[in-house]
Short mmCIF file of C-alpha atoms in Angstrom, two decimals:
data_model
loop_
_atom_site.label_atom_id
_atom_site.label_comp_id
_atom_site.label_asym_id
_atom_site.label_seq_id
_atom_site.Cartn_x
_atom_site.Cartn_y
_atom_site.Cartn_z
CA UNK A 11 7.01 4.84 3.21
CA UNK A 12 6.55 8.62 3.06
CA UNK A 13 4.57 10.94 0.69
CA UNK A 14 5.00 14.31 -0.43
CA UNK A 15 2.17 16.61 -2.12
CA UNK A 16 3.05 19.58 -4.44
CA UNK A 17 -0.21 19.91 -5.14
CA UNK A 18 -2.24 21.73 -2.08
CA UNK A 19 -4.30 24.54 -3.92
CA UNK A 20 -3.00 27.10 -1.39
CA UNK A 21 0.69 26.23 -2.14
CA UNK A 22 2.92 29.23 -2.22
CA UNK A 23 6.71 30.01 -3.44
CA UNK A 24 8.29 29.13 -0.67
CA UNK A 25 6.74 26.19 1.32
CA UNK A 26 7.20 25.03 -2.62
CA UNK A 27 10.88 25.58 -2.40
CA UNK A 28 10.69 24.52 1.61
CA UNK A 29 9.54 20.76 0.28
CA UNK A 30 11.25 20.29 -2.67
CA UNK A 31 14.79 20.75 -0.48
CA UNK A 32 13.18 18.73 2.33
CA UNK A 33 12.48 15.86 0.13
CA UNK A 34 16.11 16.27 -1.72
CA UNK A 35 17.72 16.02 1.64
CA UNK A 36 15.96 12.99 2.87
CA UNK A 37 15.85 10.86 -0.77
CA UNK A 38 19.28 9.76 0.86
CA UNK A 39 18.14 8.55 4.34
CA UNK A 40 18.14 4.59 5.05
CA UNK A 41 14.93 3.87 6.32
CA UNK A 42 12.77 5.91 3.91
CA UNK A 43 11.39 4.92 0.33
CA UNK A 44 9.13 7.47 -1.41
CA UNK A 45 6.65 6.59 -4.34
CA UNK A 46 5.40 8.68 -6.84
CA UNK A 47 1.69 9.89 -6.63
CA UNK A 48 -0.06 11.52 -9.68
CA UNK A 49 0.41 14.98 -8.11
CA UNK A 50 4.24 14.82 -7.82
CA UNK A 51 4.70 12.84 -11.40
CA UNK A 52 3.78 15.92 -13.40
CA UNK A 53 6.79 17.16 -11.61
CA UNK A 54 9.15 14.56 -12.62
CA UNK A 55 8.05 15.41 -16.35
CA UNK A 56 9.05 18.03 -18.75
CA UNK A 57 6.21 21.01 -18.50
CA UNK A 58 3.01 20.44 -20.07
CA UNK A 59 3.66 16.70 -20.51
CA UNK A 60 1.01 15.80 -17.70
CA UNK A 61 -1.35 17.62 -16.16
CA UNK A 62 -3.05 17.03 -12.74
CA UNK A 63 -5.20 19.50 -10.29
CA UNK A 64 -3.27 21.93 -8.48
CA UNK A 65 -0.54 22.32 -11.19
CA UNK A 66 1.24 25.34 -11.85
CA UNK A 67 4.73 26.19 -13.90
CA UNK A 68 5.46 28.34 -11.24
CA UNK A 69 6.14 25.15 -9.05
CA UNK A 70 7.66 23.03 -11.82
CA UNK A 71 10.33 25.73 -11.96
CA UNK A 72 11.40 25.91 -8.27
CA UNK A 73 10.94 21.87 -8.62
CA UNK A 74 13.20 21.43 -11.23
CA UNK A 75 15.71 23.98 -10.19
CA UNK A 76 15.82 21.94 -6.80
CA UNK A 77 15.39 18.07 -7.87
CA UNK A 78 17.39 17.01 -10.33
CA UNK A 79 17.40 13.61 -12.10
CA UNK A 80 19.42 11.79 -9.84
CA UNK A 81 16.46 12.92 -7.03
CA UNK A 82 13.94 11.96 -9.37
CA UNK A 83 15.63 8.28 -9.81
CA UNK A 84 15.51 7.56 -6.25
CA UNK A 85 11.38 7.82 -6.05
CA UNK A 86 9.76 4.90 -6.98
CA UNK A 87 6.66 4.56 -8.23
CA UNK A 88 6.15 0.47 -7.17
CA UNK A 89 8.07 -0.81 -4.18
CA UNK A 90 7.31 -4.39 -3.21
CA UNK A 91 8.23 -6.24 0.58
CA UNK A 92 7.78 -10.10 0.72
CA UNK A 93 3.74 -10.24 -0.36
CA UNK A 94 3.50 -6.31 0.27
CA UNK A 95 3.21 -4.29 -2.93
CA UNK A 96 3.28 -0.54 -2.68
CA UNK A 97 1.63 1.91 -5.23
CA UNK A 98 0.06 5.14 -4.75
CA UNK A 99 -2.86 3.76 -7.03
CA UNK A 100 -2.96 0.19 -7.34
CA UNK A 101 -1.60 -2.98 -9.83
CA UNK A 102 -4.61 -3.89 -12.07
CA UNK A 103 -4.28 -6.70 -15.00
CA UNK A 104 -5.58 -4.50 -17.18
CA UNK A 105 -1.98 -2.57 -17.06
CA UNK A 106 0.60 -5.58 -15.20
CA UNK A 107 -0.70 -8.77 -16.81
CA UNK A 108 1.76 -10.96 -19.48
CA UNK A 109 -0.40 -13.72 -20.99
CA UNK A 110 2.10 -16.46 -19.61
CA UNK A 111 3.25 -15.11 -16.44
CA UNK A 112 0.59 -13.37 -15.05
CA UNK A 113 0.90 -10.21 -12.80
CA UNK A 114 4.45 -10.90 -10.82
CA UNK A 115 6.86 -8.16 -9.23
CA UNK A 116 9.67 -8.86 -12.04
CA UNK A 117 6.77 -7.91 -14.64
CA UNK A 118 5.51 -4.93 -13.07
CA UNK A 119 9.69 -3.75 -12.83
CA UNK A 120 9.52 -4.15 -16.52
CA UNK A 121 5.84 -2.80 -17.50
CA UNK A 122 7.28 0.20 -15.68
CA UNK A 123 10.79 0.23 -17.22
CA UNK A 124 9.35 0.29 -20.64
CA UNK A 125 6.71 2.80 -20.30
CA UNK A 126 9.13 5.03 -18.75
CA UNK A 127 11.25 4.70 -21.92
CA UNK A 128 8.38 5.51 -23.91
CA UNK A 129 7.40 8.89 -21.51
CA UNK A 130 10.31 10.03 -21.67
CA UNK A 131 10.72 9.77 -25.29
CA UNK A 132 8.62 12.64 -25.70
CA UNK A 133 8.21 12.73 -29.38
CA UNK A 134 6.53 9.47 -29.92
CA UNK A 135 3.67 9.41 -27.22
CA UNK A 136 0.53 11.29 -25.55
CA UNK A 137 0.64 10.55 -21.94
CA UNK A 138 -2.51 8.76 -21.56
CA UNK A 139 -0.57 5.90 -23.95
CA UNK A 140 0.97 4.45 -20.69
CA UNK A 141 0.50 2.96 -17.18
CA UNK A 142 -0.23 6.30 -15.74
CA UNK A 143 -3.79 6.70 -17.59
CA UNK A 144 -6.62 7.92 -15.84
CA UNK A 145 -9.80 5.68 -15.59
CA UNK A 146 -13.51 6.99 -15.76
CA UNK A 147 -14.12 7.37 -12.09
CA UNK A 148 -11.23 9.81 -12.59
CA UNK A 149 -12.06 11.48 -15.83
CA UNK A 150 -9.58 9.69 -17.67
CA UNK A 151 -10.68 7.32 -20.46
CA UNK A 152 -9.50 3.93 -19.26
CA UNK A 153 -11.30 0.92 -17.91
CA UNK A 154 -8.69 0.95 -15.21
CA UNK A 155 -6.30 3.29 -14.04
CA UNK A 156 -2.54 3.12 -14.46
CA UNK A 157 -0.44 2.88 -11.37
CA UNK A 158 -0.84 6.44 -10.28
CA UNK A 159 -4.37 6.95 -11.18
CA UNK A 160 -6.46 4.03 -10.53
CA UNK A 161 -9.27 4.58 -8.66
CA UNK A 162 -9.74 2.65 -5.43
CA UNK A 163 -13.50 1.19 -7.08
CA UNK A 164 -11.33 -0.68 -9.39
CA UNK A 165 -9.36 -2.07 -6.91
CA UNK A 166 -7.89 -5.46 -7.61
CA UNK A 167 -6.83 -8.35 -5.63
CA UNK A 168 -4.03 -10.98 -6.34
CA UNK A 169 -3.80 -14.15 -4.42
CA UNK A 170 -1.38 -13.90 -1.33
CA UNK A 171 -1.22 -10.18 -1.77
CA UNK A 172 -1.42 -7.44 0.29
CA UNK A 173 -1.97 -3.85 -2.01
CA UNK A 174 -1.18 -1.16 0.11
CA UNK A 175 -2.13 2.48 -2.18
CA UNK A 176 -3.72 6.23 -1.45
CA UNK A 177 -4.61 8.05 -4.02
CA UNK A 178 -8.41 7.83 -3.57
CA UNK A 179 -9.11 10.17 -0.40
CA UNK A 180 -11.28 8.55 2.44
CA UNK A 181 -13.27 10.56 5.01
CA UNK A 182 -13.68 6.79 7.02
CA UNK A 183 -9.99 6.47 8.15
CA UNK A 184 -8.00 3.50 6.29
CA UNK A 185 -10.43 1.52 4.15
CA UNK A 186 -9.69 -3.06 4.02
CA UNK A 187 -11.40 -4.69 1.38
CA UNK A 188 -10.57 -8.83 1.95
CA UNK A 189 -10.25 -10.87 -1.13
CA UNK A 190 -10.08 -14.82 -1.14
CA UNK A 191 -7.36 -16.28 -0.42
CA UNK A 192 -5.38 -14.71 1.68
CA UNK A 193 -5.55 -11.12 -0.44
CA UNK A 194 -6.00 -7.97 1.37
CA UNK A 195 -6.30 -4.50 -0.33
CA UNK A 196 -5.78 -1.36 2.40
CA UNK A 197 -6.11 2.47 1.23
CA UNK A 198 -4.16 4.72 3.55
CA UNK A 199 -5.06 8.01 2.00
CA UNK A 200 -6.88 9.68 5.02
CA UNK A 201 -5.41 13.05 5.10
CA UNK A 202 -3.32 12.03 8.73
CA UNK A 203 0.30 12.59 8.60
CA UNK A 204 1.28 9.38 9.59
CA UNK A 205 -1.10 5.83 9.48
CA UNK A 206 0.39 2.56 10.99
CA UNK A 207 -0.59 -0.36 9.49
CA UNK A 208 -0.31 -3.93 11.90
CA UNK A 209 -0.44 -7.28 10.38
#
């Protein structure tokens, strides 16, 4: 699972250029998957659709002229392995949950399918109309945060689930909260390049 950042405040031109080809080049390789973080989805937008800190048009320009949509379709923003589920924010119910079905992975494909229908139909929506609101602890003015901006206070468990996410920065090294049964949520955003996790 890798992440990239377009977002450091002392980006310049070229290490923007420098990571947008590095990231093009390895979309392709086997044993990688990226995810989408709120810092890279403004990116993956046309300009001025989202905003988050450290965004500039400068970047979106070298961005786009680098990544193009096929790029952009290879970056997930939920990636799921056996009762693993990936997210740079977290699954809440307050965005996944069908009244019949609860929160499964076939509902969070399609939660995600339709919403990005409806962001990329940019005539008919405001950004914060989708899964990729902010909640309070972020500003944002949501109960809980959509799948790139949910806050790791609003954490959530689901029963024989492990949530792995970032997104909320932590100065204590990977952060565990243990739900019953047999639910584990684990936060990974700790500024290291690299974080193993063993199970």
């Amino acid at each position: 699972m890798c992440i990239i950042d377009f977002d450091n405040f002392d980006d310049n031109p070229e290490g923007c250029t420098e990571t947008s080809h590095w990231l093009k080049e390895n979309l392709n390789l086997p044993n990688r998957t990226f995810l989408f973080g709120n810092h890279d989805w403004q990116y993956r937008l046309p300009k001025g659709v989202a905003y988050c800190s450290g965004y500039a048009p400068w970047k979106h320009d070298i961005i786009s002229s680098i990544l193009n949509e096929e790029d952009w379709s290879k970056i997930k923003l939920f990636h799921s392995i056996e009762n693993c589920w990936f997210s740079h924010a977290g699954i809440t119910r307050y965005w996944f949950e069908h009244p019949i079905n609860g929160v499964t992975v076939e509902g969070i494909q399609e939660e995600i399918r339709k919403a990005m229908v409806v962001t990329l139909d940019l005539q008919h929506q405001t950004h914060q109309d989708c899964i990729w609101a902010a909640d309070r602890y972020r500003g944002g003015n949501c109960t809980k945060g959509g799948i790139l901006w949910n806050d790791w206070n609003n954490a959530e468990h689901f029963d024989n689930i492990t949530q792995i996410v970032g997104h909320t920065p932590s100065v204590w090294g990977v952060r565990y909260i243990d739900g019953s049964n047999n639910s584990l949520n684990i936060n990974v955003d700790t500024h290291m390049e690299e974080v193993a996790i063993y199970n």
